[in-house]
Short mmCIF file of N, CA and C in Angstrom, two decimals:
data_model
loop_
_atom_site.label_atom_id
_atom_site.label_comp_id
_atom_site.label_asym_id
_atom_site.label_seq_id
_atom_site.Cartn_x
_atom_site.Cartn_y
_atom_site.Cartn_z
N MET A 177 14.76 -65.73 -44.58
CA MET A 177 15.42 -64.14 -44.52
C MET A 177 16.70 -64.16 -43.64
N MET A 178 17.83 -63.86 -44.37
CA MET A 178 19.02 -63.60 -43.26
C MET A 178 19.06 -62.19 -42.59
N SER A 179 19.45 -62.29 -41.41
CA SER A 179 19.66 -61.15 -40.32
C SER A 179 20.91 -60.74 -40.49
N ASN A 180 20.86 -59.10 -40.58
CA ASN A 180 21.77 -58.35 -40.47
C ASN A 180 22.34 -58.11 -39.06
N THR A 181 22.27 -58.81 -38.09
CA THR A 181 22.61 -58.49 -36.90
C THR A 181 24.26 -58.30 -36.85
N LYS A 182 24.40 -57.25 -36.00
CA LYS A 182 25.99 -57.07 -35.81
C LYS A 182 26.45 -57.33 -34.39
N PHE A 183 27.52 -58.02 -34.12
CA PHE A 183 27.92 -58.55 -32.89
C PHE A 183 29.08 -57.80 -32.52
N PRO A 184 28.86 -56.89 -31.82
CA PRO A 184 30.23 -55.75 -31.53
C PRO A 184 31.09 -56.46 -30.65
N TYR A 185 30.85 -57.74 -29.91
CA TYR A 185 31.80 -58.17 -29.22
C TYR A 185 32.30 -59.57 -29.38
N ALA A 186 33.53 -60.04 -29.23
CA ALA A 186 33.71 -61.48 -29.43
C ALA A 186 34.69 -61.89 -28.22
N LEU A 187 34.36 -63.39 -27.88
CA LEU A 187 35.04 -63.79 -27.14
C LEU A 187 36.15 -64.82 -27.68
N VAL A 188 37.58 -64.52 -27.52
CA VAL A 188 38.69 -65.12 -28.00
C VAL A 188 39.55 -65.80 -27.18
N PHE A 189 39.59 -67.32 -27.50
CA PHE A 189 40.41 -67.98 -26.71
C PHE A 189 42.13 -68.11 -27.38
N THR A 190 42.68 -67.88 -26.54
CA THR A 190 44.32 -68.01 -26.93
C THR A 190 44.81 -69.10 -26.18
N TYR A 191 45.85 -69.95 -27.39
CA TYR A 191 46.42 -71.49 -26.50
C TYR A 191 47.78 -71.05 -26.51
N ASP A 192 48.40 -72.04 -25.93
CA ASP A 192 50.12 -72.20 -25.64
C ASP A 192 50.74 -71.94 -26.91
N ASN A 193 50.02 -72.42 -28.33
CA ASN A 193 50.83 -72.34 -29.21
C ASN A 193 50.83 -70.93 -30.08
N ASP A 194 49.86 -70.19 -29.54
CA ASP A 194 49.45 -69.02 -30.16
C ASP A 194 48.26 -68.87 -30.91
N ASP A 195 47.61 -70.29 -30.88
CA ASP A 195 46.41 -70.05 -31.84
C ASP A 195 45.39 -69.36 -31.19
N GLN A 196 44.50 -68.80 -32.28
CA GLN A 196 43.37 -68.06 -31.52
C GLN A 196 42.09 -68.80 -31.84
N PHE A 197 41.03 -68.74 -31.22
CA PHE A 197 39.76 -69.20 -31.51
C PHE A 197 38.61 -68.25 -31.17
N THR A 198 37.91 -67.68 -32.11
CA THR A 198 36.63 -67.00 -31.65
C THR A 198 36.00 -68.02 -31.35
N ALA A 199 35.36 -67.93 -30.10
CA ALA A 199 34.66 -68.78 -29.15
C ALA A 199 33.09 -68.64 -29.13
N GLY A 200 32.77 -67.03 -29.49
CA GLY A 200 31.45 -66.60 -29.38
C GLY A 200 31.45 -65.29 -29.88
N GLN A 201 30.26 -64.68 -30.03
CA GLN A 201 29.95 -63.34 -30.64
C GLN A 201 29.05 -63.05 -29.89
N TYR A 202 28.81 -61.64 -29.40
CA TYR A 202 27.62 -61.22 -28.54
C TYR A 202 27.33 -59.69 -28.86
N CYS A 203 26.01 -59.64 -28.47
CA CYS A 203 25.40 -58.35 -28.74
C CYS A 203 25.71 -57.18 -27.47
N SER A 204 26.26 -57.81 -26.26
CA SER A 204 26.38 -56.94 -25.43
C SER A 204 27.68 -57.35 -24.85
N LEU A 205 28.10 -56.12 -24.02
CA LEU A 205 29.53 -56.51 -23.16
C LEU A 205 29.04 -57.28 -22.12
N ARG A 206 27.90 -57.26 -21.29
CA ARG A 206 27.53 -57.99 -20.31
C ARG A 206 27.57 -59.50 -20.63
N ASP A 207 26.92 -59.76 -21.91
CA ASP A 207 26.71 -61.23 -22.42
C ASP A 207 28.20 -61.88 -22.28
N ALA A 208 29.03 -60.69 -22.99
CA ALA A 208 30.41 -61.55 -23.41
C ALA A 208 31.21 -61.79 -22.07
N LEU A 209 30.81 -60.76 -21.04
CA LEU A 209 31.78 -60.88 -19.69
C LEU A 209 31.35 -62.08 -19.12
N GLN A 210 30.02 -62.49 -19.40
CA GLN A 210 29.47 -63.57 -18.23
C GLN A 210 29.89 -64.88 -19.07
N ALA A 211 29.97 -64.79 -20.32
CA ALA A 211 30.33 -66.07 -20.94
C ALA A 211 31.83 -66.22 -20.76
N LYS A 212 32.72 -65.18 -20.45
CA LYS A 212 34.03 -65.30 -20.02
C LYS A 212 34.41 -65.83 -18.75
N ILE A 213 33.67 -65.49 -17.94
CA ILE A 213 33.40 -65.91 -16.26
C ILE A 213 33.12 -67.34 -16.51
N ARG A 214 32.23 -67.89 -17.34
CA ARG A 214 32.01 -69.36 -17.45
C ARG A 214 32.92 -70.01 -17.96
N ALA A 215 33.76 -69.44 -18.70
CA ALA A 215 34.80 -70.31 -19.58
C ALA A 215 35.86 -70.42 -18.76
N LYS A 216 36.20 -69.50 -17.95
CA LYS A 216 37.54 -69.43 -17.01
C LYS A 216 37.97 -70.74 -16.55
N ALA A 217 37.26 -71.44 -16.21
CA ALA A 217 37.52 -72.56 -15.58
C ALA A 217 38.39 -73.55 -16.60
N GLU A 218 38.03 -73.44 -17.79
CA GLU A 218 38.94 -74.12 -18.96
C GLU A 218 40.46 -73.50 -19.12
N ILE A 219 40.62 -72.54 -18.53
CA ILE A 219 42.22 -72.20 -18.81
C ILE A 219 43.20 -72.98 -18.00
N GLY A 220 44.23 -73.34 -18.74
CA GLY A 220 44.96 -74.12 -18.07
C GLY A 220 44.65 -76.03 -18.48
N GLU A 221 43.25 -75.93 -19.39
CA GLU A 221 43.08 -77.36 -19.69
C GLU A 221 43.42 -77.52 -21.12
N THR A 222 43.68 -78.98 -21.50
CA THR A 222 44.06 -79.07 -22.74
C THR A 222 43.06 -79.93 -23.59
N ASP A 223 42.77 -79.15 -24.63
CA ASP A 223 41.51 -79.54 -25.58
C ASP A 223 42.09 -80.96 -26.44
N ILE A 224 41.17 -81.38 -27.38
CA ILE A 224 41.18 -82.66 -28.11
C ILE A 224 42.76 -82.62 -28.90
N THR A 225 43.00 -81.41 -29.31
CA THR A 225 44.26 -81.33 -30.33
C THR A 225 45.27 -81.19 -29.41
N GLY A 226 45.61 -81.24 -27.99
CA GLY A 226 46.36 -81.00 -27.25
C GLY A 226 47.08 -79.82 -27.18
N ARG A 227 46.37 -78.67 -27.41
CA ARG A 227 46.29 -77.10 -27.09
C ARG A 227 46.01 -76.85 -25.88
N ARG A 228 46.83 -76.16 -24.93
CA ARG A 228 46.44 -75.65 -23.64
C ARG A 228 45.84 -74.19 -23.48
N LEU A 229 44.81 -74.21 -23.08
CA LEU A 229 44.13 -72.81 -23.03
C LEU A 229 44.77 -71.75 -22.19
N GLU A 230 45.38 -70.81 -22.74
CA GLU A 230 46.34 -69.86 -22.02
C GLU A 230 45.41 -68.48 -21.52
N THR A 231 44.56 -67.81 -22.38
CA THR A 231 43.82 -66.70 -22.03
C THR A 231 42.59 -66.49 -22.62
N ILE A 232 41.58 -65.93 -22.44
CA ILE A 232 40.27 -65.68 -22.78
C ILE A 232 40.19 -64.25 -22.62
N THR A 233 39.96 -63.64 -23.92
CA THR A 233 39.87 -62.18 -24.08
C THR A 233 38.66 -61.69 -24.80
N VAL A 234 37.91 -60.68 -24.39
CA VAL A 234 36.53 -60.02 -25.08
C VAL A 234 37.50 -58.92 -25.84
N LEU A 235 37.10 -58.86 -27.23
CA LEU A 235 37.41 -57.97 -28.20
C LEU A 235 36.09 -57.23 -28.58
N THR A 236 36.29 -55.93 -28.83
CA THR A 236 35.11 -55.19 -29.28
C THR A 236 35.10 -55.34 -30.91
N GLU A 237 34.64 -54.42 -31.60
CA GLU A 237 34.39 -54.78 -32.83
C GLU A 237 35.48 -54.27 -33.90
N GLY A 238 36.14 -53.20 -33.02
CA GLY A 238 37.20 -52.61 -33.62
C GLY A 238 38.80 -53.35 -33.31
N GLY A 239 38.29 -54.43 -32.46
CA GLY A 239 39.61 -55.45 -32.01
C GLY A 239 40.32 -54.59 -30.71
N ASN A 240 39.52 -53.68 -30.20
CA ASN A 240 40.18 -53.55 -28.92
C ASN A 240 39.83 -54.47 -27.94
N GLU A 241 40.91 -54.58 -26.85
CA GLU A 241 40.26 -55.64 -25.70
C GLU A 241 39.59 -54.67 -24.69
N THR A 242 38.73 -55.43 -24.02
CA THR A 242 37.90 -54.91 -23.03
C THR A 242 38.16 -55.62 -21.42
N ASN A 243 38.44 -55.05 -20.37
CA ASN A 243 38.86 -55.69 -19.52
C ASN A 243 37.44 -56.26 -18.53
#
């Protein structure tokens, strides 16, 4: 059976070439912010495709950025 769980928070990575990647979706702001803290060490690192991670953002369901 398929779940209709909504994930109101998304963790979005933005790279130096302006590509964006949704790295995760979360049910609570707390979980999203914890994931952001864990991922901060990757800022400035280059991935396998040669892109450098510039920013990590938590977005709410409506697309608004959270701090």
